[in-house]
Amino acid sequence: MAGAAQWRSKIQKVSTKIQKNTYISAISNGLMALMPILILGAIFSLINALKLEPYQNFLESTGLKDYTSIPATVTTDVIALYAVFSIAYNFATQHKQQGFSAGILALMSFLLVTPKGLLDDGATKAFGYSWLGAKGLFVAIILALVVGKIYTFVLEKKFYIKMPKGVPPTVEKSFAALTPGFIVAILMLIFSAIFAATKYGNMHEFVFSIIQLPLTSLGGTWWAMLICIFVIHLLWFFGVHGTLVVYSVVGPIWVALGLENLDAYQRGVEGTHIIGSPFFPVYVLIGGAGATLGLIIAMLFAKSTRYKTLGKLAIVPSLIGVNEPVIFGMPLVLNVRFMIPFIVTPLVSSGLAILLTTIGVLPVLHGIQVPLGIPVLVNGWMNGGWRVSAFQLVMIAASFLIYYPFFKKADAEALEQEQQAEAAAVSKEKGGVPNAQPVS
Amino acid sequence: MKKILLACAGGFSTSMLVERMKESARVKGIEVVIDAVAESDIADQTPFDIIMLGPQMGHAEGDLAAEYPNIPVTTIDMMDYGMMDGDKVLGTAIELMEKGA
């Protein structure tokens, strides 16, 4: 076990480095902060696009459709606008600088490089939606980091016009943000000019085809997903929050894919990306990391008091994907016996989901961002109807079957220990020593 | 009044433990404030007297200890965490707070 503990501390160090990297954590915290908007957009997409004919007729005939379609256009359809502000804000605050100024400058930069056009009337200037949503997400991320970096660098090095003594600090502050403002504005104009000279025409087109498309098609492959799941569970085995670490790296890719699916769903067609942000909560985390819901159900029928108690404790939070009690109480961390089912179960579940979606038995998930707190089966139904829920149910049974042989042995051992402890207590009592154990 | 702060990734599983610790404090008549937050939100909290991390966030202990040199920073024991043993974790918290950083 000493070797394992050593590994554990090494892995923890690397994980911390990844997660604490200011660029990575600015992206993941920045996107995390958009959750309310993403969820709102997703729920309204569901309300707007739910495929029930009488319901849709009702929306049309009452004129409600005009309203139910609005939220998506100001949430997920313009997510890049929110993201660029949020990520730059997070980056700056991590460097102990004003987040707001950085965020607003990043937003301006984003709009500077986004193509603008004229409407048919020849007078109305307009931004198209095409680059403001999921397709513009990577430009948003890149610009947020570039602007965040320039902003914090300028302020840290104090490369700004200093005010004479006696000028109120608020004035000095607004002037301080002016220098990075000019720098990024000029830089964005240069970017625009450079990209205009290429065959891409603008920065968005360039980033989308050179970075976003290759990255998302790579991240959207079945084998990339399975590798991520494997790494996540290996990290959990060593007691590190694997989901958090891996998600901070691949999260933006999955979010972009999920949002493209959601956009398709809004337009009434099926999305094209099997892998996307909802894939994880719906198909992998059935009961939490390790897809442990079946194991917990097995625990409810445990013979040993220890596991029965733990099962009762863990079942409700596990339904919404929180399973730390089992991970640490079983424990599954550094427990070689359970290593195989812990890694295999989520792989089986996601592998089957990918296969069944490919051959059309399961629908492509709608891309609805399901917040933590929505229970299993419901999150599946929200993302693809009853077929997904039914599959989840089958996977809970599969989890039970895969874990059971391993659990049976652990349970028997725990029972034996309990019986031995009890027998020892009884013989002690018979020996005249009062049972001094306080009842807790 | 002393304030105990528990932190994990999203503040979800720690909040379960917080409820149990509060219960234990009530039974024992100990006056204490206990709260659970996401690890990234620790800095936003009002002053607190100890940080206790969920074991899955144990890797953050070193950084936090450096950031808050005047209070104890600890990682909750895996077993106590798993069994959501409010009694024991509260006991540990009080013991550590008395000892200081």
Coordinates of C-alpha atoms in Angstrom, one line a residue, chain A residues 278-289 291-294 296-297 314-322 349 370-383 385-397 399:
Chain A
P278 CA -25.1 15.8 -21.3
F279 CA -23.5 12.4 -22.2
F280 CA -21.6 12.5 -19.0
P281 CA -24.4 12.9 -16.4
V282 CA -26.8 10.8 -18.5
Y283 CA -24.7 7.8 -19.4
V284 CA -21.6 7.8 -17.3
L285 CA -22.5 9.1 -13.8
I286 CA -25.4 6.8 -13.2
G287 CA -25.3 7.1 -9.5
G288 CA -22.0 9.1 -9.5
A289 CA -18.4 8.2 -10.5
A291 CA -21.8 4.2 -12.0
T292 CA -22.3 2.9 -8.5
L293 CA -26.1 3.0 -8.3
G294 CA -26.4 -0.7 -8.8
I296 CA -25.7 0.9 -3.6
I297 CA -28.9 -1.0 -4.4
A314 CA -25.8 6.8 0.1
I315 CA -28.9 5.9 -1.9
V316 CA -30.7 9.3 -2.0
P317 CA -27.7 11.5 -2.9
S318 CA -26.6 8.8 -5.4
L319 CA -29.8 9.3 -7.3
I320 CA -28.6 12.8 -8.2
G321 CA -25.0 11.6 -8.9
V322 CA -23.4 12.4 -5.6
S349 CA -22.5 1.9 -19.9
V370 CA -28.8 19.0 -16.7
P371 CA -27.9 20.5 -13.5
L372 CA -26.7 18.5 -10.6
G373 CA -29.8 17.7 -8.6
I374 CA -31.9 16.3 -11.4
P375 CA -32.2 12.6 -10.7
V376 CA -31.2 9.8 -13.0
L377 CA -34.0 8.6 -15.3
V378 CA -35.4 12.2 -15.3
N379 CA -32.2 13.6 -16.8
G380 CA -32.3 10.9 -19.4
W381 CA -35.9 11.6 -20.2
M382 CA -35.2 15.3 -20.6
N383 CA -32.4 14.6 -23.0
G385 CA -37.3 10.7 -24.0
W386 CA -38.2 7.3 -22.6
R387 CA -35.7 5.3 -24.6
V388 CA -32.9 7.0 -22.8
S389 CA -34.5 6.5 -19.4
A390 CA -35.1 2.8 -20.2
F391 CA -31.5 2.4 -21.1
Q392 CA -30.5 4.0 -17.8
L393 CA -32.7 1.5 -16.0
V394 CA -31.0 -1.4 -17.8
M395 CA -27.6 0.1 -16.9
I396 CA -28.5 0.3 -13.2
A397 CA -29.3 -3.4 -13.4
S399 CA -24.2 -2.0 -12.5

